[in-house]
Tab-separated table of C-alpha atoms in Angstrom:
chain	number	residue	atom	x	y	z
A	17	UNK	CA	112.892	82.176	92.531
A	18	UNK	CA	113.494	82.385	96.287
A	19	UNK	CA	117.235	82.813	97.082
A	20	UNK	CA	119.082	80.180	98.689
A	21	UNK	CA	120.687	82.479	100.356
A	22	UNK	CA	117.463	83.779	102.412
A	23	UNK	CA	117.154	82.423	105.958
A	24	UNK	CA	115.053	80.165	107.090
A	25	UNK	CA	111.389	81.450	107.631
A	26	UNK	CA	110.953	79.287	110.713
A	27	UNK	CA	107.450	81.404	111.462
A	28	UNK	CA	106.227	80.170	107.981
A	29	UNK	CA	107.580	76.466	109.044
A	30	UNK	CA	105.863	76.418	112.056
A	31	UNK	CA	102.675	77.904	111.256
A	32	UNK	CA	99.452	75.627	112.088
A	33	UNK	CA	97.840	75.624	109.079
A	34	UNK	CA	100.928	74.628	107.106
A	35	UNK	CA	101.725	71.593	109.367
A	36	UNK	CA	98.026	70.583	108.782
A	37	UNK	CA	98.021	70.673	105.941
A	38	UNK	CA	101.356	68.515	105.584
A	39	UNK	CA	100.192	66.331	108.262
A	40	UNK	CA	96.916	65.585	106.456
A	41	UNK	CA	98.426	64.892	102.969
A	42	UNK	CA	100.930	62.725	104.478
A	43	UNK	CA	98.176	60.428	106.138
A	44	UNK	CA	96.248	60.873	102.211
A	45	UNK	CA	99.839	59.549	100.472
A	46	UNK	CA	100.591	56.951	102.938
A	47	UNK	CA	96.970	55.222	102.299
A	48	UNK	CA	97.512	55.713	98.634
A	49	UNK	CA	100.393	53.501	98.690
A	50	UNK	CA	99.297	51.282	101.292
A	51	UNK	CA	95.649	50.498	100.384
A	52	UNK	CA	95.717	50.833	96.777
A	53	UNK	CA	99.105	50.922	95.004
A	54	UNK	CA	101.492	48.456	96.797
A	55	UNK	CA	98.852	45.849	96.964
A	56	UNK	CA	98.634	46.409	92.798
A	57	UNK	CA	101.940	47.037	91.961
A	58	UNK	CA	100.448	50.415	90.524
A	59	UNK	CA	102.867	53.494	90.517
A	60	UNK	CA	102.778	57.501	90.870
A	61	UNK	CA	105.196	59.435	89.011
A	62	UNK	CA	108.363	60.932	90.319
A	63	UNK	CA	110.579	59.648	93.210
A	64	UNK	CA	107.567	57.752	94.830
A	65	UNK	CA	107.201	55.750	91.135
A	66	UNK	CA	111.015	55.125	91.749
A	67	UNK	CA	110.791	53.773	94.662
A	68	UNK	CA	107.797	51.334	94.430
A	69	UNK	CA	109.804	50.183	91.405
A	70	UNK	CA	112.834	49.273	93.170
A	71	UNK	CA	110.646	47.864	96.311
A	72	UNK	CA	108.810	45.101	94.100
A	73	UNK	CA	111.368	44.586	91.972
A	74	UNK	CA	114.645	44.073	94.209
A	75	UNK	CA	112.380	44.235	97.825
A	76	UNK	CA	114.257	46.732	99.223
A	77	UNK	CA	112.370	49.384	102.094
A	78	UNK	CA	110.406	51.546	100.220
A	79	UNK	CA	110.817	53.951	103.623
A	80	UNK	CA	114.604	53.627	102.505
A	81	UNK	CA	114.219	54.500	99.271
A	82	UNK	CA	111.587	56.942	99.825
A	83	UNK	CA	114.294	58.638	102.209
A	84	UNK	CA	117.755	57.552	100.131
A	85	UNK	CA	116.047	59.122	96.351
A	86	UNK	CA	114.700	62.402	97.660
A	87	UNK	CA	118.124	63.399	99.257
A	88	UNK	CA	119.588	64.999	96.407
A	89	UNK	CA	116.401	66.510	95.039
A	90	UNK	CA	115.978	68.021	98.955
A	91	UNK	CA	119.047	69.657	98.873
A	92	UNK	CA	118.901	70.855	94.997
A	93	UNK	CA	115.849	72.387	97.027
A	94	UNK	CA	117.706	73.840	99.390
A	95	UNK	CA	120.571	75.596	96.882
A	96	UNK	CA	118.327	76.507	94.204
A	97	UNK	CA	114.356	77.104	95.689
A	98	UNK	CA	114.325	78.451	99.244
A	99	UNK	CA	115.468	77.092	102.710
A	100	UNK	CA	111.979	77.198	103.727
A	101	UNK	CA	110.714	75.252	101.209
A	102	UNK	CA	113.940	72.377	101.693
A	103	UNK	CA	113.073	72.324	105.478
A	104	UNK	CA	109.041	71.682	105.202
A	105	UNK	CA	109.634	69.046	102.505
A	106	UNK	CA	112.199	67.112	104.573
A	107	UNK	CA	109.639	67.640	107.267
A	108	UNK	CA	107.040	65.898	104.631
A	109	UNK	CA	109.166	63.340	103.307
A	110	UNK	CA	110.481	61.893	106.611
A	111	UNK	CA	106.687	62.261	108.152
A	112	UNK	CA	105.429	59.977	105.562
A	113	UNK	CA	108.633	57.492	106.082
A	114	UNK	CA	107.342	57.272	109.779
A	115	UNK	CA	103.726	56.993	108.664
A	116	UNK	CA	104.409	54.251	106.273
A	117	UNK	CA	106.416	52.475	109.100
A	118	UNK	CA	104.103	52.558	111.986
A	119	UNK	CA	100.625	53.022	110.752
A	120	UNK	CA	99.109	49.898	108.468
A	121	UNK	CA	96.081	50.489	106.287
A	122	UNK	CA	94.205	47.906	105.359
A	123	UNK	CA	93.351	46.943	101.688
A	124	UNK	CA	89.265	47.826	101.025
A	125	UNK	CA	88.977	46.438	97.415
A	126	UNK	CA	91.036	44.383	94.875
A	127	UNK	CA	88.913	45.630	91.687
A	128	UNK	CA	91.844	47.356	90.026
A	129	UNK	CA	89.962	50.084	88.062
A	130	UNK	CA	88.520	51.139	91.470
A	131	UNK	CA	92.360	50.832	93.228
A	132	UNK	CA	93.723	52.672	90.242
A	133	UNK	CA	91.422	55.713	90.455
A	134	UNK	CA	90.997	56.036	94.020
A	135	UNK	CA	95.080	55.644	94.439
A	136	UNK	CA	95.550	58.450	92.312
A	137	UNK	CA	92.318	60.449	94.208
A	138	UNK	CA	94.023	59.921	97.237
A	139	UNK	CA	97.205	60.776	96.482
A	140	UNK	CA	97.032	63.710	94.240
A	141	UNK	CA	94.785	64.783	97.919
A	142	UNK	CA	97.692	63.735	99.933
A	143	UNK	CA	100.142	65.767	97.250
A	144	UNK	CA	97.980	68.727	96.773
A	145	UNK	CA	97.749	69.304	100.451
A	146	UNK	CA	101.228	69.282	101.148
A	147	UNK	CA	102.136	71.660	98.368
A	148	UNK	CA	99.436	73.806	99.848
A	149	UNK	CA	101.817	73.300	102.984
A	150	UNK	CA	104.275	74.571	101.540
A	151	UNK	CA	106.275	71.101	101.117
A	152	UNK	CA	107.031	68.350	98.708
A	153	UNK	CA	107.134	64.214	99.000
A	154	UNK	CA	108.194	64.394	95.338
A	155	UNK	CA	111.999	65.943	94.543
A	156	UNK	CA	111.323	65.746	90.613
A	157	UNK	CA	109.380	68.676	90.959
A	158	UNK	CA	112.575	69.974	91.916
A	159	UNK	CA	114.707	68.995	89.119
A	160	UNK	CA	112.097	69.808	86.932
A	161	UNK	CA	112.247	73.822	87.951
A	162	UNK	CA	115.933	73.342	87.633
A	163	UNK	CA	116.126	71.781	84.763
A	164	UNK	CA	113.141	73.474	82.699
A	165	UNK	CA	115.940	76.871	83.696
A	166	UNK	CA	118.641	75.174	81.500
A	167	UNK	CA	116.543	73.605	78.913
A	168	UNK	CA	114.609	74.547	75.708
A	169	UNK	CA	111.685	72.207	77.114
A	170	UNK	CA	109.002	73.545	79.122
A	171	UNK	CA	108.095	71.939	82.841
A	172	UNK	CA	104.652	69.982	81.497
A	173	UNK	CA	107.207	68.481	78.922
A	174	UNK	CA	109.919	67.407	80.762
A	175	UNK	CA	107.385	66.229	83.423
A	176	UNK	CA	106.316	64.089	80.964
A	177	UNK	CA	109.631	62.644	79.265
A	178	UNK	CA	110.193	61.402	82.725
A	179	UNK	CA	107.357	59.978	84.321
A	180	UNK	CA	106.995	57.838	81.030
A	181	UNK	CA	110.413	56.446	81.390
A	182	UNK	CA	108.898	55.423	84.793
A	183	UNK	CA	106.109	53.760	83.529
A	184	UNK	CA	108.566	51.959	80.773
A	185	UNK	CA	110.448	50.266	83.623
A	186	UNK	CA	106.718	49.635	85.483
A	187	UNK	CA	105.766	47.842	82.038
A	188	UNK	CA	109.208	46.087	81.550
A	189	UNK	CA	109.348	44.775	85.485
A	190	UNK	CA	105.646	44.242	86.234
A	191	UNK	CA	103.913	43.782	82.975
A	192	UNK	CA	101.934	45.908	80.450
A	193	UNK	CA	98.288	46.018	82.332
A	194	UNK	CA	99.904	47.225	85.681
A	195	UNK	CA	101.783	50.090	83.657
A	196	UNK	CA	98.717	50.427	81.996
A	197	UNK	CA	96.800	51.172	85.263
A	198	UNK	CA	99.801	53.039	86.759
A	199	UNK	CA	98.896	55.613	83.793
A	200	UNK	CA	95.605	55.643	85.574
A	201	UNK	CA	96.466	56.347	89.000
A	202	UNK	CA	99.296	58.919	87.638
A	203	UNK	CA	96.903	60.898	85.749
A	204	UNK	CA	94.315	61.198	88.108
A	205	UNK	CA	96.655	62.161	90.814
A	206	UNK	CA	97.849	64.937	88.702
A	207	UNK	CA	94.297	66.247	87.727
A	208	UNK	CA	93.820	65.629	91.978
A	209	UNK	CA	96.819	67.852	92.477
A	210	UNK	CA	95.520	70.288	90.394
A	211	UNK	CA	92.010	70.562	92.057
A	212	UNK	CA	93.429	71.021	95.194
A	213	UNK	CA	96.376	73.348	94.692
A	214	UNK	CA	94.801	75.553	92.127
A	215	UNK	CA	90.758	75.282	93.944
A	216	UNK	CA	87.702	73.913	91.520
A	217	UNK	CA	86.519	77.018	90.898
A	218	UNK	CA	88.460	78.148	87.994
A	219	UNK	CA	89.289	81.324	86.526
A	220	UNK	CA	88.973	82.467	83.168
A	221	UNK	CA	89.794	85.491	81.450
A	222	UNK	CA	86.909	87.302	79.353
A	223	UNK	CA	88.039	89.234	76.548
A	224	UNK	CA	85.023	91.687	74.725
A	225	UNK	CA	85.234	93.854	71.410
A	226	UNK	CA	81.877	95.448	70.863
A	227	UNK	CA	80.496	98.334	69.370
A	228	UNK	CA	78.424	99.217	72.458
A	229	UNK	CA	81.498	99.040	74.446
A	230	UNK	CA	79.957	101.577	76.957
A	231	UNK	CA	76.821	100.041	77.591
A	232	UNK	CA	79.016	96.155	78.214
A	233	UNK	CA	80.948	98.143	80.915
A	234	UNK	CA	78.007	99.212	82.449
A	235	UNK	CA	76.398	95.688	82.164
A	236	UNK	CA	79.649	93.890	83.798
A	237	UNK	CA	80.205	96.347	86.396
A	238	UNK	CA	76.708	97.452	87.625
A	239	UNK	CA	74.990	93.533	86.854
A	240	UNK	CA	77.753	91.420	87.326
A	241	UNK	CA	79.551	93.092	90.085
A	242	UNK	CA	82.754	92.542	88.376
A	243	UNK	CA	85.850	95.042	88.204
A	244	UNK	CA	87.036	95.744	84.670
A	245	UNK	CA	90.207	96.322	82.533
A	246	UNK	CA	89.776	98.945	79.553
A	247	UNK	CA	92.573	98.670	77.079
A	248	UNK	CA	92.103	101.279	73.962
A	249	UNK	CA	91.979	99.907	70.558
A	250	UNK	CA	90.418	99.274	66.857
A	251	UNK	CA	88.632	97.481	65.899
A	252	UNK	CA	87.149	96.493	61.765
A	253	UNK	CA	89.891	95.511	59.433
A	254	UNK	CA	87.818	93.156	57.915
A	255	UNK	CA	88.838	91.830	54.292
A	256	UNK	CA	86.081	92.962	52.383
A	257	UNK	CA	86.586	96.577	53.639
A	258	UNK	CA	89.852	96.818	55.518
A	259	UNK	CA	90.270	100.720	54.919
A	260	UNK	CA	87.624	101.179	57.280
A	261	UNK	CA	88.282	100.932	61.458
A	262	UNK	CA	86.701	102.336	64.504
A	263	UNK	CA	87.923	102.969	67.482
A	264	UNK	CA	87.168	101.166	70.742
A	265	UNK	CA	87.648	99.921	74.413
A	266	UNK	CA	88.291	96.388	74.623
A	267	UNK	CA	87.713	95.340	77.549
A	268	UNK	CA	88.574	92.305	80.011
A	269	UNK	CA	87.064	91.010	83.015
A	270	UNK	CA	87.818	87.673	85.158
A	271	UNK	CA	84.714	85.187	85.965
A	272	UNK	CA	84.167	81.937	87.210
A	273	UNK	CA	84.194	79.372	84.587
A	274	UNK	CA	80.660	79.078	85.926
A	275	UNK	CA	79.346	82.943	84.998
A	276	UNK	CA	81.110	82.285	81.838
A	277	UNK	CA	77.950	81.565	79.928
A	278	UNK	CA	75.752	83.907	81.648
A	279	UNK	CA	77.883	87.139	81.068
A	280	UNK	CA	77.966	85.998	77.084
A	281	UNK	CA	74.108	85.811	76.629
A	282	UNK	CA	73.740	89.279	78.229
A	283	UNK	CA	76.708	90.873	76.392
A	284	UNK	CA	75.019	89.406	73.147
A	285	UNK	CA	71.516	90.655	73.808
A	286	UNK	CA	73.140	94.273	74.048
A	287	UNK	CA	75.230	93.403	70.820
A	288	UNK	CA	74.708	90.370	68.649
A	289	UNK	CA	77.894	91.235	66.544
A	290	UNK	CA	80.195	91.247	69.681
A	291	UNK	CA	83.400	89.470	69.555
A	292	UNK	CA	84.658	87.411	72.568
A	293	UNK	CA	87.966	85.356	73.145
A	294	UNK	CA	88.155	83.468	76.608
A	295	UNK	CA	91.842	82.507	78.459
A	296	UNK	CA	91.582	80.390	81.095
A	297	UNK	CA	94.333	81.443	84.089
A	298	UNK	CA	95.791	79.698	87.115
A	299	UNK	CA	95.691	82.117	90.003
A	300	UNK	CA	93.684	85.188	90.861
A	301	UNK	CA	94.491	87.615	93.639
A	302	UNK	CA	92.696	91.274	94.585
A	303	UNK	CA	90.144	92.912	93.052
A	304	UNK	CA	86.150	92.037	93.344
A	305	UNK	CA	86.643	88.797	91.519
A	306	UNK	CA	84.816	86.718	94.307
A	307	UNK	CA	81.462	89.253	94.961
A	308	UNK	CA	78.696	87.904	94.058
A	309	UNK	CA	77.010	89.783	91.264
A	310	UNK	CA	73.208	90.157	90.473
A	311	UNK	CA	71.335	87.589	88.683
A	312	UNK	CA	71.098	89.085	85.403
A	313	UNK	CA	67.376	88.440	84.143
């Protein structure tokens, strides 16, 4: 975790691509709300689920609240994450206040499946790009770092204790199908999010025991263009005859989810009998894992 202490990295808050990227996720977040959500009474998670709440419910400005909820979460920020980080997420949050108050988008459709899906679309874009930009418009990811430090419960889980309280209240206030479709847009933003923060093209982690350990090295490497970790090990131990073990190189590689498949097939036509396990992993950095290999025939 960064220090609170630290200064502020004003060349990091004022770099081009960052504000871009803020700039554009605020415009994707503000048409969210404005075309999809707020017509439907359909709700994200988090402070902006809050605040829609509290704007339908007791009609007060949703800039207000936007502004008013994130306050504490913004300076938890600030103590606990990184100065940095608390000054490009005020910089978010009070963009999309001004966005929301002098730019009007139009509603485009009042099917609710399609508001539902393309509000979340829209603003898991709008999220995902500002988190690329270093920001936040939501402080419960905040508390949730915080609190997943003093708690047995992991982030994913406490994530999801409170976004469902949210969507209790949404089902209370506005009704059952609304919540219902508020899961909708809340889930797709997140999966949105995702795509954007972490990139489609997922990494996974391929794991190989094999008996012909040399010649799969020389397959990966040479073929595939991939680097390779060797780790030294055993392998047999099987029940039948668990006296008996060889030793070997296990080794790992990291593919696209797409050369997954591909790098299997080969590996088995060089040994039937090899074992595989597959991790899939979050970031990648370094290393050859974006050259393009051969087309293995």
């Amino acid at each position: 975790m960064i220090s609170s202490r630290q200064n502020i990295d004003w060349k990091a808050v004022f770099d081009p691509f960052s504000i871009v990227y803020i700039i554009a996720g605020v415009l994707c977040a503000a048409a969210a709300l404005q075309i999809f959500m707020l017509p439907n009474k359909f709700l994200d998670g988090g402070v902006t689920g809050i605040a829609i709440i509290v704007n339908l419910q007791y009609g007060i400005d949703i800039n207000l609240l936007l502004v008013l909820i994130n306050i504490p979460f913004l300076w938890l920020g600030w103590k606990k994450i990184g100065k940095t980080f608390a000054v490009q997420s005020t910089f978010s949050v009070f963009l999309l206040v001004i966005v929301l108050e002098f730019f009007k988008f139009p509603a485009i459709t009042s099917d609710l499946v399609l508001s539902a899906v393309f509000g979340g679309i829209l603003m898991g874009l709008g999220i995902g790009l500002i988190i690329r930009g270093g920001g936040l418009i939501d402080g419960f990811e905040v508390i949730t770092e915080f609190v997943q430090k003093n708690s047995p419960l992991s982030a994913s889980e406490i994530t999801v204790f409170l976004n469902s309280l949210i969507m209790l209240f949404a089902a209370i206030f506005f009704g059952i199908e609304p919540a219902m479709y508020s899961i909708l847009t809340y889930f797709t933003a997140i999966k949105m999010t995702d795509y954007v923060v972490e990139g489609f093209e997922e990494y996974t982690a391929l794991t190989i025991i094999s008996r012909e350990h040399e010649k799969v090295k020389e397959l990966i490497v040479k073929e595939f263009g991939k680097a390779i970790s060797v780790y030294k090990g055993e392998r047999g131990y099987l029940p039948e005859t668990f006296h008996i073990k060889h030793p070997c190189d296990i080794i790992m590689t990291v593919v696209t989810r797409l050369e997954v498949h591909r790098m299997k097939e080969a590996i088995q036509q060089i040994d039937p009998k090899a074992f595989f396990y597959v991790q899939t992993i979050k970031e990648v950095k370094g290393g050859v894992i974006k050259r393009v290999g051969k087309k293995h025939s």
